[in-house]
């Protein structure tokens, strides 16, 4: 009894209490699994005491659970705690890879060990995240289809015993007598990196206004100026206005946007469109078109009928006295392409006949720290200055163009995963002809191939060593 308990403590399992049912179905007990030895099962009761029962005293399903749990415990002990890195985020979990330290306890890590599937559970991880010294419990096999290369059988592990055993048993129940279902397919998603470009209007020293659509789900945010990418961060956003305030260490001169009275219907205006270059990586010289205010809107916005350059990502609306009445934003996305040949530029949607513009006075609302105190402005944000920009069109256009910066964000987009190129059968029998094989040796001297549930990548051996496993054929 004492030796049994010490064994269970040494393994340090991560288990939760579950309901166990007697063989005749008349009795139940809630307890944590402690281990199986000599056809006896150790159950740890909620009060801290232990109960040892004959395995045959439990229901058939509980016996199956106990045997699978003991196998998972043994595997976790042999494998030892592992440090691993998330390689890819897939449906239902992650593809991870085990690592090892190159030199000593403080040396750098290299993640070139066994690739495995880790169910998501309550984890919220991203590619590149590392988990240190975690016990891994066997949770069945999976067929992993990478974007490049053929499908392969990999093992699945979970961080808790109960989750691992339940996953393994669930797969076996669904598979039934069909060996092909013993390793469900998991496909690596096709990830394409999309960059979005928009204009940023300098308001104060190091402060800019841009549209919130550019920032949605952004992985990176930079201000592109003079061939350099300057890191930026979001200070505040207003979903109602669709605007965001960002900060960046940029020395450009802030624009003199004037808080004029709302534009009047029928008023003559000029639309100053700022397009992208043909490479879509920089701002091109602006274009100027004429029109009238066609709709006054709600006071914060108005519409005009001036034509807009199809490649424009934003710009200004000017009065016939070259005063900025409003601004408009229209971001442009471009698929940069990552690990796929399907990447191509996203066509720019045609400009609408009537384009919504934000009145310059509306921009002031973004600089107020609280809705209750309209007079309180955010530190470092000056008031929009009154005064004339000048009487010459070229002078005004040059000034506004120089005051406009290019903001670039990137985010990942999931595409449909590729169809399996080849799916190895998870039969638990001998390997198909021509398949790449690995072999491991168990403590009892049995040799298992890498399609066998008893395969252990930490105990690799030559294909002739040991005695062939009766299940997989070695």
CSV table of C-alpha atoms in Angstrom, one decimal:
chain,number,residue,atom,x,y,z
A,1,UNK,CA,0.0,0.0,0.0
A,2,UNK,CA,2.7,2.5,1.0
A,3,UNK,CA,4.9,1.7,-2.1
A,4,UNK,CA,1.8,2.2,-4.3
A,5,UNK,CA,1.2,5.7,-2.9
A,6,UNK,CA,4.8,6.7,-3.2
A,7,UNK,CA,4.8,5.7,-6.8
A,8,UNK,CA,1.8,7.9,-7.6
A,9,UNK,CA,3.3,10.9,-5.7
A,10,UNK,CA,6.6,10.5,-7.5
A,11,UNK,CA,4.9,10.7,-10.9
A,12,UNK,CA,3.2,14.0,-9.8
A,13,UNK,CA,0.2,13.7,-12.0
A,14,UNK,CA,-2.1,16.5,-12.9
A,15,UNK,CA,-5.5,15.0,-12.5
A,16,UNK,CA,-9.0,16.2,-11.4
A,17,UNK,CA,-11.7,14.3,-9.6
A,18,UNK,CA,-14.1,12.2,-11.7
A,19,UNK,CA,-17.0,9.8,-11.0
A,20,UNK,CA,-16.1,6.1,-10.9
A,21,UNK,CA,-18.8,3.5,-11.2
A,22,UNK,CA,-18.9,0.0,-9.8
A,23,UNK,CA,-19.0,-3.0,-12.1
A,24,UNK,CA,-22.6,-3.7,-11.4
A,25,UNK,CA,-23.5,0.0,-11.7
A,26,UNK,CA,-25.0,0.3,-8.3
A,27,UNK,CA,-22.3,2.4,-6.6
A,28,UNK,CA,-20.3,5.6,-7.5
A,29,UNK,CA,-17.4,7.3,-5.9
A,30,UNK,CA,-15.8,10.7,-6.8
A,31,UNK,CA,-12.0,10.6,-6.7
A,32,UNK,CA,-8.8,11.4,-8.5
A,33,UNK,CA,-6.9,8.8,-10.4
A,34,UNK,CA,-3.8,7.7,-8.5
A,35,UNK,CA,-2.4,4.8,-10.6
A,36,UNK,CA,-2.8,1.2,-11.6
A,37,UNK,CA,-0.6,-1.6,-10.4
A,38,UNK,CA,-1.0,-5.4,-10.3
A,39,UNK,CA,-4.7,-5.1,-11.5
A,40,UNK,CA,-5.4,-2.7,-8.6
A,41,UNK,CA,-6.3,1.0,-9.0
A,42,UNK,CA,-5.5,3.7,-6.5
A,43,UNK,CA,-8.1,6.4,-6.1
A,44,UNK,CA,-7.5,9.6,-4.1
A,45,UNK,CA,-10.6,10.7,-2.2
A,46,UNK,CA,-11.6,14.4,-1.6
A,47,UNK,CA,-10.8,14.1,2.1
A,48,UNK,CA,-7.2,13.3,1.3
A,49,UNK,CA,-7.5,9.6,2.0
A,50,UNK,CA,-6.7,6.9,-0.5
A,51,UNK,CA,-8.7,3.8,-1.6
A,52,UNK,CA,-7.3,0.8,-3.4
A,53,UNK,CA,-9.7,-1.3,-5.4
A,54,UNK,CA,-9.5,-4.3,-7.7
A,55,UNK,CA,-9.6,-3.0,-11.3
A,56,UNK,CA,-12.4,-5.6,-12.0
A,57,UNK,CA,-14.6,-3.9,-9.4
A,58,UNK,CA,-15.0,-0.9,-11.7
A,59,UNK,CA,-17.2,-0.6,-14.8
A,60,UNK,CA,-15.7,-1.5,-18.1
A,61,UNK,CA,-15.4,2.1,-19.2
A,62,UNK,CA,-13.7,3.0,-16.0
A,63,UNK,CA,-11.3,0.1,-16.4
A,64,UNK,CA,-10.5,1.4,-19.9
A,65,UNK,CA,-9.9,4.9,-18.5
A,66,UNK,CA,-7.6,3.6,-15.7
A,67,UNK,CA,-5.4,1.6,-18.1
A,68,UNK,CA,-5.2,4.5,-20.5
A,69,UNK,CA,-4.4,6.9,-17.7
A,70,UNK,CA,-1.6,4.7,-16.4
A,71,UNK,CA,-0.2,4.4,-19.9
A,72,UNK,CA,-0.2,8.2,-20.2
A,73,UNK,CA,1.4,8.6,-16.7
A,74,UNK,CA,4.2,6.2,-17.6
A,75,UNK,CA,4.8,8.0,-20.9
A,76,UNK,CA,4.9,11.4,-19.1
A,77,UNK,CA,7.5,10.0,-16.6
A,78,UNK,CA,9.7,8.5,-19.3
A,79,UNK,CA,9.4,11.6,-21.5
A,80,UNK,CA,10.2,13.9,-18.5
A,81,UNK,CA,9.1,17.5,-18.3
A,82,UNK,CA,9.6,19.2,-21.7
A,83,UNK,CA,10.2,22.8,-22.8
A,84,UNK,CA,8.6,23.4,-26.2
A,85,UNK,CA,7.7,26.1,-28.7
A,86,UNK,CA,4.5,26.8,-30.6
A,87,UNK,CA,5.2,26.4,-34.3
A,88,UNK,CA,1.8,26.8,-35.8
A,89,UNK,CA,-1.8,27.6,-34.6
A,90,UNK,CA,-4.3,25.1,-36.1
A,91,UNK,CA,-7.9,24.4,-35.6
A,92,UNK,CA,-8.5,23.1,-32.1
A,93,UNK,CA,-4.9,23.6,-30.9
A,94,UNK,CA,-1.3,24.0,-31.8
A,95,UNK,CA,1.5,22.3,-33.5
A,96,UNK,CA,4.5,22.4,-31.2
A,97,UNK,CA,8.1,21.2,-31.2
A,98,UNK,CA,10.2,20.0,-28.3
A,99,UNK,CA,13.4,21.8,-27.5
A,100,UNK,CA,16.8,21.3,-25.9
A,101,UNK,CA,19.4,23.6,-24.4
A,102,UNK,CA,22.6,23.8,-26.3
A,103,UNK,CA,25.0,24.5,-23.4
A,104,UNK,CA,24.2,24.1,-19.7
A,105,UNK,CA,21.2,25.2,-17.7
A,106,UNK,CA,21.4,28.8,-18.9
A,107,UNK,CA,22.4,28.1,-22.5
A,108,UNK,CA,20.2,29.0,-25.6
A,109,UNK,CA,17.3,26.7,-26.6
A,110,UNK,CA,16.9,25.1,-30.0
A,111,UNK,CA,13.5,23.7,-30.9
A,112,UNK,CA,14.3,20.9,-33.3
A,113,UNK,CA,12.9,17.9,-31.4
A,114,UNK,CA,9.7,15.9,-31.9
A,115,UNK,CA,6.7,17.7,-33.5
A,116,UNK,CA,3.4,17.1,-31.7
A,117,UNK,CA,-0.2,18.4,-31.4
A,118,UNK,CA,-1.2,20.3,-28.3
A,119,UNK,CA,-5.0,20.7,-27.8
A,120,UNK,CA,-6.1,24.3,-27.2
A,121,UNK,CA,-8.2,23.8,-24.0
A,122,UNK,CA,-8.0,27.0,-22.0
A,123,UNK,CA,-4.7,28.0,-23.5
A,124,UNK,CA,-4.4,31.2,-25.6
A,125,UNK,CA,-1.1,30.9,-27.3
A,126,UNK,CA,0.5,32.4,-30.4
A,127,UNK,CA,3.2,31.2,-32.8
A,128,UNK,CA,6.6,31.6,-31.1
A,129,UNK,CA,5.3,31.2,-27.5
A,130,UNK,CA,7.3,28.9,-25.3
A,131,UNK,CA,6.2,26.7,-22.4
A,132,UNK,CA,8.8,25.5,-20.0
A,133,UNK,CA,9.2,22.2,-18.1
A,134,UNK,CA,5.7,20.8,-18.7
A,135,UNK,CA,4.7,17.2,-18.2
A,136,UNK,CA,3.1,15.9,-21.4
A,137,UNK,CA,0.4,13.2,-21.3
A,138,UNK,CA,-0.3,11.1,-24.4
A,139,UNK,CA,-3.6,12.1,-26.1
A,140,UNK,CA,-3.7,9.8,-29.1
A,141,UNK,CA,-2.3,10.3,-32.6
A,142,UNK,CA,-3.1,12.9,-35.3
A,143,UNK,CA,-2.4,13.2,-39.0
A,144,UNK,CA,-0.7,16.5,-39.6
A,145,UNK,CA,-0.9,17.9,-43.1
A,146,UNK,CA,1.6,20.8,-43.5
A,147,UNK,CA,1.3,23.4,-46.2
A,148,UNK,CA,4.5,21.9,-47.8
A,149,UNK,CA,5.2,18.2,-47.9
A,150,UNK,CA,3.3,15.1,-47.2
A,151,UNK,CA,1.0,14.3,-44.2
A,152,UNK,CA,2.6,12.5,-41.3
A,153,UNK,CA,1.4,10.8,-38.1
A,154,UNK,CA,2.3,12.8,-35.0
A,155,UNK,CA,1.5,12.2,-31.4
A,156,UNK,CA,-0.8,14.5,-29.4
A,157,UNK,CA,-0.1,15.5,-25.8
A,158,UNK,CA,-2.1,17.4,-23.2
A,159,UNK,CA,-1.0,19.2,-20.1
A,160,UNK,CA,-3.5,17.4,-17.8
A,161,UNK,CA,-4.0,13.7,-17.4
A,162,UNK,CA,-7.8,13.8,-17.6
A,163,UNK,CA,-7.9,15.8,-20.8
A,164,UNK,CA,-5.3,13.6,-22.5
A,165,UNK,CA,-7.1,10.3,-21.6
A,166,UNK,CA,-10.5,11.6,-22.5
A,167,UNK,CA,-9.2,12.8,-25.9
A,168,UNK,CA,-7.6,9.5,-26.6
A,169,UNK,CA,-10.6,7.5,-25.6
A,170,UNK,CA,-13.0,9.8,-27.5
A,171,UNK,CA,-11.0,9.2,-30.7
A,172,UNK,CA,-11.0,5.5,-30.3
A,173,UNK,CA,-14.8,5.5,-29.6
A,174,UNK,CA,-15.4,7.5,-32.8
A,175,UNK,CA,-13.0,5.4,-34.9
A,176,UNK,CA,-14.7,2.2,-33.9
A,177,UNK,CA,-13.4,-0.6,-36.2
A,178,UNK,CA,-12.1,1.9,-38.8
A,179,UNK,CA,-8.3,2.3,-38.2
A,180,UNK,CA,-8.1,5.2,-40.6
A,181,UNK,CA,-10.0,7.3,-38.1
A,182,UNK,CA,-7.6,6.7,-35.2
A,183,UNK,CA,-5.5,9.7,-36.2
A,184,UNK,CA,-7.9,12.6,-37.2
A,185,UNK,CA,-6.6,15.0,-39.8
A,186,UNK,CA,-5.2,18.4,-38.7
A,187,UNK,CA,-4.2,20.7,-41.5
A,188,UNK,CA,-1.8,23.6,-41.2
A,189,UNK,CA,-3.8,26.7,-42.1
A,190,UNK,CA,-2.7,28.8,-45.0
A,191,UNK,CA,-1.5,32.1,-43.4
A,192,UNK,CA,-1.1,35.1,-45.6
A,193,UNK,CA,0.4,38.3,-44.3
A,194,UNK,CA,-1.7,41.3,-45.3
A,195,UNK,CA,-0.3,44.9,-45.0
A,196,UNK,CA,-2.7,47.8,-44.8
A,197,UNK,CA,-1.7,51.4,-45.7
A,198,UNK,CA,-3.4,54.6,-44.7
A,199,UNK,CA,-2.7,58.2,-44.1
A,200,UNK,CA,-1.7,59.7,-40.8
A,201,UNK,CA,-2.3,63.4,-40.1
A,202,UNK,CA,0.2,65.0,-37.8
A,203,UNK,CA,-1.7,67.0,-35.1
A,204,UNK,CA,0.8,67.7,-32.4
A,205,UNK,CA,4.5,66.9,-31.9
A,206,UNK,CA,4.7,63.2,-32.3
A,207,UNK,CA,0.9,62.7,-32.5
A,208,UNK,CA,-1.2,61.6,-35.5
A,209,UNK,CA,-4.7,60.9,-36.5
A,210,UNK,CA,-5.6,57.8,-38.6
A,211,UNK,CA,-8.6,55.6,-39.2
A,212,UNK,CA,-9.5,52.7,-36.9
A,213,UNK,CA,-9.9,50.3,-39.9
A,214,UNK,CA,-6.2,50.4,-40.5
A,215,UNK,CA,-5.5,49.3,-36.9
A,216,UNK,CA,-8.0,46.4,-36.7
A,217,UNK,CA,-6.3,43.2,-35.6
A,218,UNK,CA,-2.9,44.7,-36.4
A,219,UNK,CA,0.2,42.6,-35.5
A,220,UNK,CA,2.5,45.5,-36.2
A,221,UNK,CA,2.1,49.3,-36.5
A,222,UNK,CA,4.7,51.6,-38.0
A,223,UNK,CA,4.9,55.1,-39.6
A,224,UNK,CA,6.8,54.9,-42.9
A,225,UNK,CA,8.8,58.0,-43.7
A,226,UNK,CA,11.9,58.6,-45.8
A,227,UNK,CA,12.4,54.9,-46.3
A,228,UNK,CA,12.3,54.2,-42.5
A,229,UNK,CA,9.7,52.4,-40.4
A,230,UNK,CA,9.2,54.1,-37.1
A,231,UNK,CA,7.3,52.1,-34.4
A,232,UNK,CA,4.0,53.7,-33.4
A,233,UNK,CA,1.4,52.9,-30.7
A,234,UNK,CA,-2.3,53.6,-30.3
A,235,UNK,CA,-3.1,56.2,-27.6
A,236,UNK,CA,-6.9,56.4,-28.0
A,237,UNK,CA,-9.6,55.4,-30.5
A,238,UNK,CA,-13.1,56.5,-31.1
A,239,UNK,CA,-15.2,53.8,-32.9
A,240,UNK,CA,-18.1,56.2,-33.5
A,241,UNK,CA,-15.8,58.6,-35.4
A,242,UNK,CA,-13.7,55.8,-36.9
A,243,UNK,CA,-10.6,57.6,-35.8
A,244,UNK,CA,-7.6,56.8,-33.7
A,245,UNK,CA,-4.9,58.8,-32.0
A,246,UNK,CA,-1.4,57.3,-32.3
A,247,UNK,CA,2.0,58.5,-31.2
A,248,UNK,CA,5.4,58.1,-32.9
A,249,UNK,CA,8.8,59.7,-32.6
A,250,UNK,CA,8.5,61.7,-35.8
A,251,UNK,CA,9.8,65.3,-36.3
A,252,UNK,CA,7.4,66.4,-39.1
A,253,UNK,CA,5.6,69.7,-38.9
A,254,UNK,CA,2.0,69.3,-37.8
A,255,UNK,CA,-0.7,70.4,-40.3
A,256,UNK,CA,-2.6,73.6,-39.7
A,257,UNK,CA,-6.1,72.1,-39.8
A,258,UNK,CA,-8.7,74.8,-39.3
A,259,UNK,CA,-11.9,74.4,-37.2
A,260,UNK,CA,-14.1,76.0,-39.8
A,261,UNK,CA,-17.9,76.2,-39.8
A,262,UNK,CA,-19.7,73.1,-41.3
A,263,UNK,CA,-19.7,72.9,-45.1
A,264,UNK,CA,-22.8,74.2,-46.8
A,265,UNK,CA,-24.8,72.3,-49.5
A,266,UNK,CA,-23.8,73.7,-52.9
A,267,UNK,CA,-20.6,75.1,-51.7
A,268,UNK,CA,-17.7,74.9,-54.2
A,269,UNK,CA,-14.9,72.6,-53.0
A,270,UNK,CA,-11.7,71.0,-54.1
A,271,UNK,CA,-10.8,67.3,-53.3
A,272,UNK,CA,-7.0,66.8,-52.7
A,273,UNK,CA,-6.4,63.1,-53.1
A,274,UNK,CA,-3.2,61.5,-51.8
A,275,UNK,CA,-2.6,58.2,-53.7
A,276,UNK,CA,0.0,55.5,-53.4
A,277,UNK,CA,2.9,55.0,-55.8
A,278,UNK,CA,2.7,52.1,-58.3
A,279,UNK,CA,4.7,49.9,-55.8
A,280,UNK,CA,2.0,50.8,-53.2
A,281,UNK,CA,4.8,51.4,-50.6
A,282,UNK,CA,5.0,55.2,-50.6
A,283,UNK,CA,2.8,58.2,-51.0
A,284,UNK,CA,2.6,59.6,-54.6
A,285,UNK,CA,2.1,63.3,-55.5
A,286,UNK,CA,-1.5,64.4,-54.8
A,287,UNK,CA,-4.2,65.1,-57.3
A,288,UNK,CA,-6.8,67.9,-57.3
A,289,UNK,CA,-10.4,67.7,-58.5
A,290,UNK,CA,-13.3,70.1,-58.2
A,291,UNK,CA,-16.9,69.6,-57.0
A,292,UNK,CA,-19.6,70.8,-54.7
A,293,UNK,CA,-20.9,69.8,-51.2
A,294,UNK,CA,-23.8,67.6,-52.0
A,295,UNK,CA,-25.0,66.7,-48.6
A,296,UNK,CA,-24.5,68.4,-45.2
A,297,UNK,CA,-24.7,65.2,-43.1
A,298,UNK,CA,-24.9,65.2,-39.3
A,299,UNK,CA,-22.6,68.1,-38.7
A,300,UNK,CA,-19.6,65.8,-38.2
A,301,UNK,CA,-19.6,64.7,-41.8
A,302,UNK,CA,-20.6,65.9,-45.2
A,303,UNK,CA,-20.5,64.6,-48.7
A,304,UNK,CA,-19.2,66.0,-52.0
A,305,UNK,CA,-19.3,64.9,-55.7
A,306,UNK,CA,-15.6,65.6,-56.6
A,307,UNK,CA,-13.9,62.6,-58.2
A,308,UNK,CA,-11.3,60.8,-56.1
A,309,UNK,CA,-8.2,59.1,-57.4
A,310,UNK,CA,-8.7,55.3,-57.4
A,311,UNK,CA,-5.4,54.8,-55.6
A,312,UNK,CA,-6.0,57.5,-53.0
A,313,UNK,CA,-5.8,56.3,-49.4
A,314,UNK,CA,-7.1,59.6,-48.1
A,315,UNK,CA,-6.9,63.3,-48.4
A,316,UNK,CA,-8.4,66.7,-47.8
A,317,UNK,CA,-11.4,68.7,-48.9
A,318,UNK,CA,-10.6,72.4,-49.4
A,319,UNK,CA,-12.8,75.5,-49.9
A,320,UNK,CA,-12.4,77.7,-52.9
A,321,UNK,CA,-10.2,79.9,-50.6
A,322,UNK,CA,-7.9,76.8,-50.0
A,323,UNK,CA,-9.0,76.3,-46.4
A,324,UNK,CA,-9.2,72.7,-45.2
A,325,UNK,CA,-12.9,71.9,-44.6
A,326,UNK,CA,-12.6,68.2,-44.0
A,327,UNK,CA,-10.5,65.1,-44.3
A,328,UNK,CA,-11.2,61.6,-45.6
A,329,UNK,CA,-9.6,58.2,-45.2
A,330,UNK,CA,-9.7,55.1,-47.4
A,331,UNK,CA,-7.1,52.5,-46.5
A,332,UNK,CA,-5.6,50.1,-49.1
A,333,UNK,CA,-4.7,46.5,-48.3
A,334,UNK,CA,-2.1,44.4,-50.0
A,335,UNK,CA,-1.3,40.7,-49.5
A,336,UNK,CA,2.4,40.5,-49.2
A,337,UNK,CA,2.4,36.7,-49.3
A,338,UNK,CA,3.9,34.2,-46.9
A,339,UNK,CA,4.6,30.6,-47.7
A,340,UNK,CA,2.2,30.6,-50.7
A,341,UNK,CA,2.3,31.4,-54.4
A,342,UNK,CA,-1.3,32.6,-54.4
A,343,UNK,CA,-0.5,36.0,-53.0
A,344,UNK,CA,-1.3,39.0,-55.2
A,345,UNK,CA,-2.3,42.6,-54.8
A,346,UNK,CA,-5.8,43.2,-53.7
A,347,UNK,CA,-7.6,45.3,-56.3
A,348,UNK,CA,-8.6,48.7,-55.0
A,349,UNK,CA,-12.4,49.2,-54.9
A,350,UNK,CA,-13.7,52.0,-57.2
A,351,UNK,CA,-14.2,55.3,-55.4
A,352,UNK,CA,-17.9,56.1,-54.6
A,353,UNK,CA,-19.6,59.0,-56.4
A,354,UNK,CA,-20.4,60.7,-53.1
A,355,UNK,CA,-17.6,60.4,-50.5
A,356,UNK,CA,-18.1,60.9,-46.8
A,357,UNK,CA,-15.7,63.4,-45.2
A,358,UNK,CA,-15.1,64.4,-41.6
A,359,UNK,CA,-15.3,68.0,-40.8
A,360,UNK,CA,-12.0,69.4,-39.4
A,361,UNK,CA,-13.8,70.5,-36.2
A,362,UNK,CA,-14.7,66.9,-35.5
A,363,UNK,CA,-11.1,66.0,-35.0
A,364,UNK,CA,-11.1,68.0,-31.8
A,365,UNK,CA,-13.3,65.4,-30.1
A,366,UNK,CA,-10.5,62.8,-30.2
A,367,UNK,CA,-8.3,64.9,-28.0
A,368,UNK,CA,-10.7,65.2,-25.0
A,369,UNK,CA,-9.8,62.9,-22.2
A,370,UNK,CA,-13.3,62.5,-20.7
A,371,UNK,CA,-16.8,62.9,-22.0
A,372,UNK,CA,-17.8,64.8,-18.9
A,373,UNK,CA,-15.0,67.4,-19.1
A,374,UNK,CA,-15.0,68.8,-22.6
A,375,UNK,CA,-12.5,71.4,-21.7
A,376,UNK,CA,-9.8,68.9,-20.6
A,377,UNK,CA,-7.5,68.1,-23.4
A,378,UNK,CA,-4.9,65.3,-23.6
A,379,UNK,CA,-1.4,66.3,-22.7
A,380,UNK,CA,0.7,67.3,-25.7
A,381,UNK,CA,-2.2,67.8,-28.1
A,382,UNK,CA,-2.5,71.5,-29.1
A,383,UNK,CA,-5.7,73.1,-30.2
A,384,UNK,CA,-6.3,73.3,-33.9
A,385,UNK,CA,-4.9,76.6,-35.0
A,386,UNK,CA,-6.9,79.3,-36.8
A,387,UNK,CA,-5.6,81.4,-39.6
A,388,UNK,CA,-5.0,81.2,-43.3
A,389,UNK,CA,-2.8,78.6,-45.0
A,390,UNK,CA,-2.1,81.1,-47.8
A,391,UNK,CA,-3.7,82.3,-50.9
A,392,UNK,CA,-1.7,80.2,-53.4
A,393,UNK,CA,-3.0,76.7,-54.3
A,394,UNK,CA,0.4,75.2,-54.8
A,395,UNK,CA,1.6,76.5,-51.4
A,396,UNK,CA,-1.4,75.0,-49.6
A,397,UNK,CA,-1.1,71.7,-51.4
A,398,UNK,CA,2.6,71.3,-50.8
A,399,UNK,CA,2.1,72.1,-47.1
A,400,UNK,CA,-0.7,69.5,-46.6
A,401,UNK,CA,1.2,66.9,-48.6
A,402,UNK,CA,4.3,67.4,-46.4
A,403,UNK,CA,2.2,67.2,-43.3
A,404,UNK,CA,0.7,63.8,-44.3
A,405,UNK,CA,2.6,60.5,-43.3
A,406,UNK,CA,2.1,56.9,-44.4
A,407,UNK,CA,1.0,54.4,-41.7
A,408,UNK,CA,1.5,50.7,-42.3
A,409,UNK,CA,0.0,47.8,-40.3
A,410,UNK,CA,0.2,44.1,-40.9
A,411,UNK,CA,-2.1,41.3,-39.8
A,412,UNK,CA,-2.4,37.6,-40.6
A,413,UNK,CA,-5.3,36.2,-42.6
A,414,UNK,CA,-6.3,32.5,-42.5
A,415,UNK,CA,-7.2,30.9,-45.8
A,416,UNK,CA,-8.7,27.5,-46.4
A,417,UNK,CA,-6.2,24.7,-45.6
A,418,UNK,CA,-4.8,22.6,-48.4
A,419,UNK,CA,-6.3,19.2,-49.3
A,420,UNK,CA,-4.3,16.3,-47.8
A,421,UNK,CA,-1.5,15.4,-50.2
A,422,UNK,CA,-1.2,11.9,-48.7
A,423,UNK,CA,-2.7,10.6,-45.5
A,424,UNK,CA,-0.8,7.7,-43.8
A,425,UNK,CA,-3.2,5.1,-42.3
A,426,UNK,CA,-3.2,5.2,-38.5
A,427,UNK,CA,-3.7,1.5,-38.3
A,428,UNK,CA,-1.3,0.6,-35.5
A,429,UNK,CA,0.1,-2.1,-37.8
A,430,UNK,CA,3.2,-2.3,-40.0
A,431,UNK,CA,4.3,0.7,-42.0
A,432,UNK,CA,3.2,1.1,-45.6
A,433,UNK,CA,5.9,0.3,-48.2
A,434,UNK,CA,8.3,3.2,-48.8
A,435,UNK,CA,7.1,5.2,-45.7
A,436,UNK,CA,9.8,6.9,-43.6
A,437,UNK,CA,10.1,4.9,-40.4
A,438,UNK,CA,11.4,5.6,-36.9
A,439,UNK,CA,11.6,3.0,-34.1
A,440,UNK,CA,11.8,3.2,-30.4
A,441,UNK,CA,12.6,0.6,-27.7
A,442,UNK,CA,10.4,0.1,-24.7
A,443,UNK,CA,11.7,-0.9,-21.2
A,444,UNK,CA,10.5,-4.4,-21.8
A,445,UNK,CA,12.6,-4.7,-25.0
A,446,UNK,CA,9.8,-4.4,-27.5
A,447,UNK,CA,10.4,-2.3,-30.7
A,448,UNK,CA,7.7,0.0,-31.9
A,449,UNK,CA,7.4,1.9,-35.1
A,450,UNK,CA,6.3,5.5,-35.3
A,451,UNK,CA,2.7,4.6,-36.2
A,452,UNK,CA,2.3,2.7,-32.9
A,453,UNK,CA,0.7,4.3,-29.9
A,454,UNK,CA,3.5,3.0,-27.8
A,455,UNK,CA,6.2,4.7,-29.9
A,456,UNK,CA,8.5,7.0,-27.8
A,457,UNK,CA,10.6,9.5,-29.7
A,458,UNK,CA,12.8,9.9,-26.7
A,459,UNK,CA,13.9,6.2,-26.9
A,460,UNK,CA,14.9,5.8,-30.6
A,461,UNK,CA,16.6,2.6,-31.6
A,462,UNK,CA,17.8,0.9,-34.8
A,463,UNK,CA,15.2,-1.1,-36.8
A,464,UNK,CA,16.8,-4.4,-35.8
A,465,UNK,CA,17.1,-3.9,-32.1
A,466,UNK,CA,14.7,-5.6,-29.6
A,467,UNK,CA,11.6,-7.7,-30.2
A,468,UNK,CA,9.0,-6.5,-32.7
A,469,UNK,CA,5.8,-5.3,-31.1
A,470,UNK,CA,2.8,-7.6,-31.8
A,471,UNK,CA,0.5,-4.7,-32.4
A,472,UNK,CA,2.6,-2.7,-35.0
A,473,UNK,CA,5.0,-5.3,-36.1
A,474,UNK,CA,8.0,-3.2,-35.1
